[in-house]
């Protein structure tokens, strides 16, 4: 398996940008998969005419999944997400183009947990910051290490 190891990651490092087209089909599928039956996420007529929104929009689980995909694409198959904390500032609507960017804010020995990194991720739509996220991820220390094999409360440490 390929992917990043802790030695490949440094504070201040920029992650590659991900551009993601948010379609109505993806929003509806995400809402149904997460059992979020609010009409705000699947019924355009309700969202626009009753709730005064521009269109249907992404729910919390959709955005969480988008952050997870972004981090896994960057870190590889052995990247293990320990925590996501995010703040939704504005809605992400059907037909929006979401741009995700990230920066490593601390890594390795700088963390109390050891073998991981903290990533600041931003989700932008057009010129506005829609959601900001802080993620803690576990990464392999070397080619023979696998954070998914670690157990218990110390799983971030090798």
C-alpha positions as a Markdown table, in Angstrom:
| # | Residue | x | y | z |
|---|---|---|---|---|
| 1 | Unk | 0.0 | 0.0 | 0.0 |
| 2 | Unk | 1.2 | 3.5 | -0.7 |
| 3 | Unk | 0.5 | 6.7 | 1.0 |
| 4 | Unk | 2.1 | 9.2 | 3.3 |
| 5 | Unk | 4.2 | 8.4 | 6.3 |
| 6 | Unk | 4.8 | 10.8 | 9.2 |
| 7 | Unk | 8.2 | 11.7 | 7.8 |
| 8 | Unk | 6.5 | 13.0 | 4.6 |
| 9 | Unk | 4.5 | 15.6 | 6.6 |
| 10 | Unk | 5.6 | 18.9 | 8.0 |
| 11 | Unk | 4.0 | 21.9 | 9.7 |
| 12 | Unk | 3.0 | 24.5 | 7.2 |
| 13 | Unk | 2.7 | 21.9 | 4.4 |
| 14 | Unk | -0.2 | 22.6 | 1.9 |
| 15 | Unk | -2.5 | 19.9 | 0.8 |
| 16 | Unk | -3.5 | 19.8 | -2.9 |
| 17 | Unk | -6.8 | 21.5 | -3.7 |
| 18 | Unk | -9.9 | 19.3 | -4.3 |
| 19 | Unk | -12.6 | 20.8 | -6.5 |
| 20 | Unk | -16.0 | 19.0 | -6.1 |
| 21 | Unk | -19.2 | 19.7 | -8.0 |
| 22 | Unk | -22.1 | 19.5 | -5.6 |
| 23 | Unk | -25.1 | 18.2 | -7.5 |
| 24 | Unk | -28.7 | 17.7 | -6.5 |
| 25 | Unk | -28.3 | 14.0 | -7.0 |
| 26 | Unk | -25.3 | 13.8 | -4.6 |
| 27 | Unk | -27.1 | 15.9 | -2.0 |
| 28 | Unk | -30.2 | 13.7 | -2.1 |
| 29 | Unk | -28.2 | 10.5 | -2.0 |
| 30 | Unk | -26.2 | 11.8 | 0.9 |
| 31 | Unk | -29.3 | 12.8 | 2.8 |
| 32 | Unk | -31.0 | 9.5 | 2.3 |
| 33 | Unk | -27.8 | 7.5 | 3.2 |
| 34 | Unk | -27.5 | 9.4 | 6.5 |
| 35 | Unk | -31.3 | 9.1 | 7.1 |
| 36 | Unk | -31.7 | 12.8 | 7.1 |
| 37 | Unk | -35.2 | 13.2 | 5.8 |
| 38 | Unk | -35.5 | 16.9 | 6.2 |
| 39 | Unk | -37.0 | 18.4 | 3.0 |
| 40 | Unk | -34.3 | 21.0 | 3.1 |
| 41 | Unk | -31.9 | 18.4 | 1.6 |
| 42 | Unk | -34.1 | 16.8 | -1.0 |
| 43 | Unk | -37.2 | 18.8 | -1.8 |
| 44 | Unk | -36.3 | 21.9 | -4.0 |
| 45 | Unk | -39.9 | 23.3 | -3.8 |
| 46 | Unk | -39.9 | 23.2 | 0.0 |
| 47 | Unk | -36.3 | 24.6 | 0.3 |
| 48 | Unk | -37.0 | 27.5 | -2.0 |
| 49 | Unk | -40.7 | 28.3 | -1.4 |
| 50 | Unk | -41.2 | 27.4 | 2.2 |
| 51 | Unk | -37.7 | 27.8 | 3.8 |
| 52 | Unk | -36.6 | 30.7 | 1.6 |
| 53 | Unk | -33.4 | 29.1 | 0.5 |
| 54 | Unk | -31.7 | 29.3 | -2.9 |
| 55 | Unk | -31.9 | 25.5 | -3.4 |
| 56 | Unk | -31.5 | 22.2 | -1.5 |
| 57 | Unk | -28.3 | 22.2 | 0.5 |
| 58 | Unk | -25.7 | 19.9 | 2.0 |
| 59 | Unk | -26.4 | 18.5 | 5.4 |
| 60 | Unk | -23.8 | 18.0 | 8.2 |
| 61 | Unk | -23.0 | 14.4 | 7.2 |
| 62 | Unk | -22.4 | 15.3 | 3.6 |
| 63 | Unk | -19.8 | 17.9 | 4.5 |
| 64 | Unk | -18.2 | 15.5 | 7.0 |
| 65 | Unk | -17.9 | 12.9 | 4.3 |
| 66 | Unk | -16.4 | 15.5 | 1.9 |
| 67 | Unk | -13.7 | 16.3 | 4.5 |
| 68 | Unk | -13.0 | 12.6 | 5.1 |
| 69 | Unk | -12.6 | 12.0 | 1.4 |
| 70 | Unk | -10.3 | 15.0 | 1.1 |
| 71 | Unk | -8.1 | 13.8 | 3.9 |
| 72 | Unk | -8.1 | 10.1 | 2.7 |
| 73 | Unk | -7.2 | 11.2 | -0.8 |
| 74 | Unk | -4.2 | 13.1 | 0.6 |
| 75 | Unk | -3.0 | 10.7 | 3.3 |
| 76 | Unk | -3.6 | 7.4 | 1.5 |
| 77 | Unk | -5.2 | 4.2 | 2.6 |
| 78 | Unk | -3.4 | 4.0 | 6.0 |
| 79 | Unk | -4.5 | 7.6 | 7.0 |
| 80 | Unk | -6.8 | 7.2 | 10.0 |
| 81 | Unk | -9.0 | 10.1 | 10.9 |
| 82 | Unk | -9.2 | 10.5 | 14.7 |
| 83 | Unk | -11.3 | 13.7 | 15.0 |
| 84 | Unk | -13.1 | 16.2 | 12.9 |
| 85 | Unk | -14.2 | 19.5 | 14.3 |
| 86 | Unk | -15.9 | 21.9 | 11.9 |
| 87 | Unk | -18.0 | 25.0 | 11.7 |
| 88 | Unk | -20.5 | 25.5 | 9.0 |
| 89 | Unk | -20.7 | 29.3 | 8.2 |
| 90 | Unk | -22.9 | 29.3 | 5.1 |
| 91 | Unk | -24.8 | 26.7 | 3.1 |
| 92 | Unk | -23.4 | 24.6 | 0.3 |
| 93 | Unk | -26.2 | 24.4 | -2.4 |
| 94 | Unk | -26.9 | 22.1 | -5.3 |
| 95 | Unk | -24.8 | 23.2 | -8.3 |
| 96 | Unk | -22.1 | 24.8 | -6.2 |
| 97 | Unk | -18.5 | 24.1 | -6.9 |
| 98 | Unk | -16.8 | 23.3 | -3.6 |
| 99 | Unk | -13.1 | 23.9 | -3.3 |
| 100 | Unk | -11.2 | 22.2 | -0.4 |
| 101 | Unk | -7.8 | 23.3 | 0.7 |
| 102 | Unk | -5.7 | 22.3 | 3.7 |
| 103 | Unk | -2.6 | 23.1 | 5.7 |
| 104 | Unk | -0.8 | 21.0 | 8.2 |
| 105 | Unk | -0.8 | 23.0 | 11.5 |
| 106 | Unk | 1.3 | 20.5 | 13.5 |
| 107 | Unk | 2.7 | 17.0 | 13.1 |
| 108 | Unk | 4.7 | 14.2 | 14.7 |
| 109 | Unk | 6.5 | 15.0 | 17.9 |
| 110 | Unk | 4.8 | 18.4 | 18.2 |
| 111 | Unk | 1.6 | 16.5 | 19.0 |
| 112 | Unk | 0.9 | 14.8 | 22.4 |
| 113 | Unk | -0.4 | 11.8 | 20.5 |
| 114 | Unk | 2.8 | 11.2 | 18.6 |
| 115 | Unk | 2.2 | 9.7 | 15.1 |
| 116 | Unk | -0.2 | 12.0 | 13.6 |
| 117 | Unk | -1.0 | 15.5 | 12.2 |
| 118 | Unk | -3.4 | 18.3 | 12.7 |
| 119 | Unk | -4.8 | 19.6 | 9.4 |
| 120 | Unk | -6.8 | 22.9 | 9.0 |
| 121 | Unk | -9.2 | 22.4 | 6.1 |
| 122 | Unk | -11.3 | 25.1 | 4.4 |
| 123 | Unk | -14.3 | 24.5 | 2.1 |
| 124 | Unk | -14.9 | 27.5 | -0.1 |
| 125 | Unk | -17.8 | 28.1 | -2.5 |
| 126 | Unk | -17.1 | 31.0 | -4.9 |
| 127 | Unk | -15.3 | 33.6 | -2.9 |
| 128 | Unk | -16.8 | 32.7 | 0.5 |
| 129 | Unk | -15.6 | 30.3 | 3.3 |
| 130 | Unk | -18.5 | 28.0 | 3.7 |
| 131 | Unk | -17.0 | 25.6 | 6.4 |
| 132 | Unk | -13.8 | 25.5 | 8.3 |
| 133 | Unk | -12.5 | 22.2 | 9.8 |
| 134 | Unk | -9.7 | 21.0 | 12.0 |
| 135 | Unk | -8.8 | 17.3 | 11.6 |
| 136 | Unk | -6.5 | 15.1 | 13.7 |
| 137 | Unk | -5.2 | 12.2 | 11.6 |
| 138 | Unk | -3.1 | 9.2 | 12.4 |
| 139 | Unk | -0.3 | 8.4 | 9.9 |
| 140 | Unk | 2.2 | 5.5 | 9.6 |
| 141 | Unk | 5.5 | 6.3 | 11.2 |
| 142 | Unk | 7.3 | 4.3 | 8.5 |
| 143 | Unk | 6.6 | 1.9 | 5.7 |
| 144 | Unk | 5.9 | -1.1 | 8.1 |
| 145 | Unk | 3.6 | 0.8 | 10.4 |
| 146 | Unk | -0.2 | 0.8 | 10.2 |
| 147 | Unk | -2.3 | 3.1 | 12.4 |
| 148 | Unk | -5.4 | 0.8 | 11.7 |
| 149 | Unk | -3.7 | -2.0 | 13.7 |
| 150 | Unk | -3.4 | 0.1 | 16.8 |
| 151 | Unk | -5.9 | -0.4 | 19.6 |
| 152 | Unk | -7.2 | 1.4 | 22.6 |
| 153 | Unk | -7.0 | 5.0 | 23.6 |
| 154 | Unk | -3.4 | 5.3 | 22.4 |
| 155 | Unk | -4.0 | 4.2 | 18.8 |
| 156 | Unk | -2.3 | 7.4 | 17.4 |
| 157 | Unk | 1.0 | 6.3 | 19.0 |
| 158 | Unk | 3.2 | 3.6 | 17.4 |
